[in-house]
PDB file of C-alpha atoms in Angstrom:
ATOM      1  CA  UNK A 178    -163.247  43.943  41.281  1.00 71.00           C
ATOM      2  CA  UNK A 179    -163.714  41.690  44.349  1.00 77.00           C
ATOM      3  CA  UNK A 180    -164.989  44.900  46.198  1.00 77.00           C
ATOM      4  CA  UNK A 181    -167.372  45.159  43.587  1.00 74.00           C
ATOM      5  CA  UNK A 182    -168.335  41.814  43.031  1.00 73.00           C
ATOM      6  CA  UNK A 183    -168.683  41.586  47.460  1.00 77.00           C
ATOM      7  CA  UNK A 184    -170.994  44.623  47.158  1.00 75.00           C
ATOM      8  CA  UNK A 185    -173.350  43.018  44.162  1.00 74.00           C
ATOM      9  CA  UNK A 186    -173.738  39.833  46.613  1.00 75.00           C
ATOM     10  CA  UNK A 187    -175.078  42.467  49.317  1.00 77.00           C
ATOM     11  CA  UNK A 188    -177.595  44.084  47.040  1.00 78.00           C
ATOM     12  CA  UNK A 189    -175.546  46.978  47.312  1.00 76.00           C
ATOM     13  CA  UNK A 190    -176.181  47.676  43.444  1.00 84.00           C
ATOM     14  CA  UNK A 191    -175.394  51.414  43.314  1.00 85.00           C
ATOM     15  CA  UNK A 192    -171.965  50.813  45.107  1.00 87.00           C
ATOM     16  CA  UNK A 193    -171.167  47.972  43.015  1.00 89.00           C
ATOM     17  CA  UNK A 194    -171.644  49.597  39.615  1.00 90.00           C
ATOM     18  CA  UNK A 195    -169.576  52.683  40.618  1.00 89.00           C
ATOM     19  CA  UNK A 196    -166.564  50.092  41.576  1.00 90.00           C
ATOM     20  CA  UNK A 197    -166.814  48.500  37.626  1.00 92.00           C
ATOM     21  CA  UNK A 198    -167.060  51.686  36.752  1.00 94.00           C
ATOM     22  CA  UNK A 199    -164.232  52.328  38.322  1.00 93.00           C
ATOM     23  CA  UNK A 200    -162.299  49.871  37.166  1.00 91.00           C
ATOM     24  CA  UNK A 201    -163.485  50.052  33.332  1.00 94.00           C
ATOM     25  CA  UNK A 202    -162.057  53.724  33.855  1.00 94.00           C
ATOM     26  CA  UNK A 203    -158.617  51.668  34.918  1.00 94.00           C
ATOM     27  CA  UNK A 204    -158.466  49.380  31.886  1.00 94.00           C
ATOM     28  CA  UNK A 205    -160.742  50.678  29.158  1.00 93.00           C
ATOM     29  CA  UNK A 206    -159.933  48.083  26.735  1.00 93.00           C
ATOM     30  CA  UNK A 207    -160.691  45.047  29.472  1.00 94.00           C
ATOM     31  CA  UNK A 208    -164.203  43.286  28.009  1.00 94.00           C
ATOM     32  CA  UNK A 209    -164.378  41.300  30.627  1.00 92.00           C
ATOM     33  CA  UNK A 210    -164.611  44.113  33.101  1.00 92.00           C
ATOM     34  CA  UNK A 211    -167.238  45.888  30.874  1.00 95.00           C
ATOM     35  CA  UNK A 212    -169.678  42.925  30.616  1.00 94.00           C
ATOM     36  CA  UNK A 213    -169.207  42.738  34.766  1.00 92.00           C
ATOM     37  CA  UNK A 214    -170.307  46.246  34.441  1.00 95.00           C
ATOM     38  CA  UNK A 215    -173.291  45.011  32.482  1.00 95.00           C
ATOM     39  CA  UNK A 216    -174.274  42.527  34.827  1.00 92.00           C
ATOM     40  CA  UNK A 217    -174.593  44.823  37.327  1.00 93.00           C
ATOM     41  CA  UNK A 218    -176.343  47.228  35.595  1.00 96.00           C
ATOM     42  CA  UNK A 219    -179.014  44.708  34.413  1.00 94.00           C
ATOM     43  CA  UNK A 220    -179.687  43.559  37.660  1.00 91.00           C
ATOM     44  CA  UNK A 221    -180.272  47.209  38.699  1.00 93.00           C
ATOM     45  CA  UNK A 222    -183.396  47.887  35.923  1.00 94.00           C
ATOM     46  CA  UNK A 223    -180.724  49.851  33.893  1.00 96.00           C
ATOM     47  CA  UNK A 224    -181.240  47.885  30.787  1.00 96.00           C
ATOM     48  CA  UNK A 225    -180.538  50.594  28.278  1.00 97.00           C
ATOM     49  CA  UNK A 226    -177.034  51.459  29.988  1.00 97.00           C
ATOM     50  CA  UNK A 227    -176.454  47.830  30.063  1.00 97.00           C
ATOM     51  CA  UNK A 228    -176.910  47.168  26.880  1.00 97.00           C
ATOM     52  CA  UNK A 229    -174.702  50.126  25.768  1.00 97.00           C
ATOM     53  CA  UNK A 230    -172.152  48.442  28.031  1.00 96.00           C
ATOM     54  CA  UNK A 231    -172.792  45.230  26.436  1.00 96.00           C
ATOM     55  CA  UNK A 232    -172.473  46.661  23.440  1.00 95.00           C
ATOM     56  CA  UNK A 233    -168.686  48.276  23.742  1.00 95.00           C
ATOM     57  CA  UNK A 234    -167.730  44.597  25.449  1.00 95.00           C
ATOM     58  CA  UNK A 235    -168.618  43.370  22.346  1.00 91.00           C
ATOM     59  CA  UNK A 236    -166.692  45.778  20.167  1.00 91.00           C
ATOM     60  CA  UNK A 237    -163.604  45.485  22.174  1.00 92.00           C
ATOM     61  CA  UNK A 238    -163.328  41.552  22.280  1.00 89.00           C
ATOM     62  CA  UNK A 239    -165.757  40.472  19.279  1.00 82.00           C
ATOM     63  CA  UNK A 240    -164.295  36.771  19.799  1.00 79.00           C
ATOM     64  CA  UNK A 241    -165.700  36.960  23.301  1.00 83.00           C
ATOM     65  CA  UNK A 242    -169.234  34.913  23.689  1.00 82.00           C
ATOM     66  CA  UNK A 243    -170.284  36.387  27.358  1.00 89.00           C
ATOM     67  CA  UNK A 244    -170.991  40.354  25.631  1.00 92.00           C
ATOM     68  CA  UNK A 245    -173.327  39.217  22.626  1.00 93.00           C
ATOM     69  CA  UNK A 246    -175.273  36.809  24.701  1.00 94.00           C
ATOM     70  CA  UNK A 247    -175.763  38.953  27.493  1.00 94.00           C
ATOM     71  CA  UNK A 248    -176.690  41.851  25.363  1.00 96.00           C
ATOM     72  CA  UNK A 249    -179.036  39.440  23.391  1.00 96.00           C
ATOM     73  CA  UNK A 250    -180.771  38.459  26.978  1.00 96.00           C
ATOM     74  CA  UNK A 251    -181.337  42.207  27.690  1.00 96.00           C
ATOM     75  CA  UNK A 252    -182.665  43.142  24.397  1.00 97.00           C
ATOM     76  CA  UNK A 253    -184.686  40.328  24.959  1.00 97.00           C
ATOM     77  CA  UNK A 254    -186.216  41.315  28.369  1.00 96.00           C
ATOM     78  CA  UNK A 255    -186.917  44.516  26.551  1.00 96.00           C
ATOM     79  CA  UNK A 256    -188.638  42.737  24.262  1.00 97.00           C
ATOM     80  CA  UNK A 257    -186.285  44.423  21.367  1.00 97.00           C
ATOM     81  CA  UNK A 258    -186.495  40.866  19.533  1.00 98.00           C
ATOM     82  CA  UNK A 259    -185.314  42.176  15.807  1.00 98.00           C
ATOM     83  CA  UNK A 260    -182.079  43.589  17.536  1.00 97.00           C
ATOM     84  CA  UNK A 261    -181.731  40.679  19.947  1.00 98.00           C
ATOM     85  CA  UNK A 262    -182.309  38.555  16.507  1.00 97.00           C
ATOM     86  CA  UNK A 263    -179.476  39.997  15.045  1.00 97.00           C
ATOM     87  CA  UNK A 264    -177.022  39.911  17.836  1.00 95.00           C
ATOM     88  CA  UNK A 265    -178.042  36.216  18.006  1.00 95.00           C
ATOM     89  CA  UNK A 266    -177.523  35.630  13.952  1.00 95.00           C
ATOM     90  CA  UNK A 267    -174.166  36.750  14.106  1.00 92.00           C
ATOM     91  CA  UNK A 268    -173.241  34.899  17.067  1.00 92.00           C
ATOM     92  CA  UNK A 269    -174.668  31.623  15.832  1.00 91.00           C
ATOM     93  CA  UNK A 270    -172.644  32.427  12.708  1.00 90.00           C
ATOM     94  CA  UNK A 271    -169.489  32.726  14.152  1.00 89.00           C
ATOM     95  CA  UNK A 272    -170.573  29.951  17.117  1.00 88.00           C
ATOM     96  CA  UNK A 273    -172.190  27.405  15.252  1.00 85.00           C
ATOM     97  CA  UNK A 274    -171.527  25.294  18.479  1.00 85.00           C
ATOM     98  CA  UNK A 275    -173.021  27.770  21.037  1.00 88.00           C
ATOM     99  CA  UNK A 276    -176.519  26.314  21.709  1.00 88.00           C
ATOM    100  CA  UNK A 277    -178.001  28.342  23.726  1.00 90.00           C
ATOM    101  CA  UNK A 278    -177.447  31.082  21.124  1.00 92.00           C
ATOM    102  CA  UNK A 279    -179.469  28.955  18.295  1.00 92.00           C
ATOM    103  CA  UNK A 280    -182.071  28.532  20.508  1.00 91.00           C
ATOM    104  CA  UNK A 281    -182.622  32.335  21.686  1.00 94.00           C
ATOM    105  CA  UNK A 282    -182.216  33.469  18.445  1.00 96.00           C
ATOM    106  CA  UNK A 283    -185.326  31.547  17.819  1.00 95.00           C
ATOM    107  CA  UNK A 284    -187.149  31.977  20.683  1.00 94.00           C
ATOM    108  CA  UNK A 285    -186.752  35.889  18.977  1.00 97.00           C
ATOM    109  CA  UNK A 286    -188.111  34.675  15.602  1.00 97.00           C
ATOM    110  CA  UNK A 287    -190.897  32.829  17.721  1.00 95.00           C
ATOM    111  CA  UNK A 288    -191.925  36.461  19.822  1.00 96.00           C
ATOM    112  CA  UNK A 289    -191.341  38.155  15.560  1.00 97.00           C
ATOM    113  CA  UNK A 290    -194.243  35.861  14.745  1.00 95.00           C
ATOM    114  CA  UNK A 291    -191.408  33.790  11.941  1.00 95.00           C
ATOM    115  CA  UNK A 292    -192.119  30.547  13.261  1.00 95.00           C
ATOM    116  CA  UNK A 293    -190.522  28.491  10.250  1.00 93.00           C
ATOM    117  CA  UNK A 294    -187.422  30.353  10.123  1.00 94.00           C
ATOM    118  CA  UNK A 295    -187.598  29.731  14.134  1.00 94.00           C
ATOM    119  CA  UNK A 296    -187.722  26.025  13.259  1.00 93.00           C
ATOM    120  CA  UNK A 297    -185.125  25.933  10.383  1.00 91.00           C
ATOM    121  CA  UNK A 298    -182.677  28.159  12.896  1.00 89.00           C
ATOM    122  CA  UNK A 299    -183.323  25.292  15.872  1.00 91.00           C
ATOM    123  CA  UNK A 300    -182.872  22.601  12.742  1.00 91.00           C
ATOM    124  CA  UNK A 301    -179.198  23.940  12.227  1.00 87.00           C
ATOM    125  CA  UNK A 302    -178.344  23.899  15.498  1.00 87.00           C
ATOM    126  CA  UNK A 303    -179.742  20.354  15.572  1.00 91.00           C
ATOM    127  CA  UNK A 304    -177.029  18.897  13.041  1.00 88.00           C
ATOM    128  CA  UNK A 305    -174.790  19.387  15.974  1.00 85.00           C
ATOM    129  CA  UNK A 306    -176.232  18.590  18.677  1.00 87.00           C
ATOM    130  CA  UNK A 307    -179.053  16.060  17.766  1.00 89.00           C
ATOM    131  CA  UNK A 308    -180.116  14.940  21.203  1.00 90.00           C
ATOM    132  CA  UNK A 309    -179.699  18.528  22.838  1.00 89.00           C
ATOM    133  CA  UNK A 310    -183.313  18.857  24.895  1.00 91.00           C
ATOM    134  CA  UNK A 311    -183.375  22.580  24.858  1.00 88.00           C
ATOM    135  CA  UNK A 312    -183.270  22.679  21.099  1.00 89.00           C
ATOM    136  CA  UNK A 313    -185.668  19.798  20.638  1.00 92.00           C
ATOM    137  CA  UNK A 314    -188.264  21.400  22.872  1.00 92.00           C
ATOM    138  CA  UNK A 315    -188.088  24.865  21.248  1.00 90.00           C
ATOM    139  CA  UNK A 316    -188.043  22.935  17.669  1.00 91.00           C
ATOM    140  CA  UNK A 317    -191.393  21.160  18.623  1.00 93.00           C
ATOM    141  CA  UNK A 318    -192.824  25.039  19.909  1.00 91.00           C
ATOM    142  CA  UNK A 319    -191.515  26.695  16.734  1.00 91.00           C
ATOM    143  CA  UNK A 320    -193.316  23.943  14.619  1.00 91.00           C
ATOM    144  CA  UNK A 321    -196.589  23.996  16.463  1.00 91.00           C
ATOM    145  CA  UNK A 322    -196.531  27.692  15.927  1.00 89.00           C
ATOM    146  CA  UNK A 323    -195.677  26.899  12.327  1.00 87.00           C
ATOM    147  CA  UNK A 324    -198.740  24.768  11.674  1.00 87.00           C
ATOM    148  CA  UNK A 325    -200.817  26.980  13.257  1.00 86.00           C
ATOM    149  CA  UNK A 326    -200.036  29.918  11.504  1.00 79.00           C
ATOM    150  CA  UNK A 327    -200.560  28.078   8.391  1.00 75.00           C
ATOM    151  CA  UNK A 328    -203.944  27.058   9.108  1.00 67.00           C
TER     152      UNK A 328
END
């Protein structure tokens, strides 16, 4: 893995994801490696392989937050917001403390053109961390895009 992780710092992309490949071939059931894996395949423009990655992370260590949020981020660059959304919901389910998760989750109801579920999703998140500037700022977005869809 440090090989791997030496040859990502270098820009040496191609070499790097063969050496987490690699080593996912070593330990199949290790998440951890497979979201590394996933990382590196991101940063190469490989989205759809990374997200398939992301994706088997997830399934092997559901507990795990780094898999669903980094397969949320990609579907997101992709502008795949309904899947992203989903990812998201469940994580914020089983998360409720995971902020950044509320508030991606509704920057993908935002981009789905549901501002007021955007606003009541930030609103949860909001009972538990009230003075959390992230979430306040995408609250006030989702509920200008709220009152302007209304009008």
């Amino acid at each position: 893995n440090q090989k791997a992780f030496c040859l990502e710092r270098l820009g040496r992309q191609s070499e790097a994801i063969h050496c987490f490949r690699r080593s996912v071939q070593l330990a199949p059931g290790d998440a951890a490696l497979r979201e590394y894996l996933g990382q590196a395949l991101a940063a190469a423009g490989r989205a759809d392989e990374a997200i398939d990655t992301y994706r088997e992370a997830f399934r092997l260590a559901p507990l795990r937050d780094g898999a669903p949020m980094a397969l949320a981020n990609t579907l997101m660059a992709q502008e795949r917001w309904r899947e992203a959304e989903a990812v998201l919901s469940e994580l914020c389910a089983r998360t409720p403390q995971h902020v950044r998760a509320w508030s991606a989750r509704a920057e993908c109801l935002l981009a789905l053109g549901e501002p007021g579920e955007a606003a009541r999703s930030v609103q949860l998140a909001l009972e538990t961390h009230p003075a959390d500037a992230e979430l306040l700022a995408t609250l006030a977005r989702a509920e200008r895009a709220a009152s302007q869809s209304q009008s």
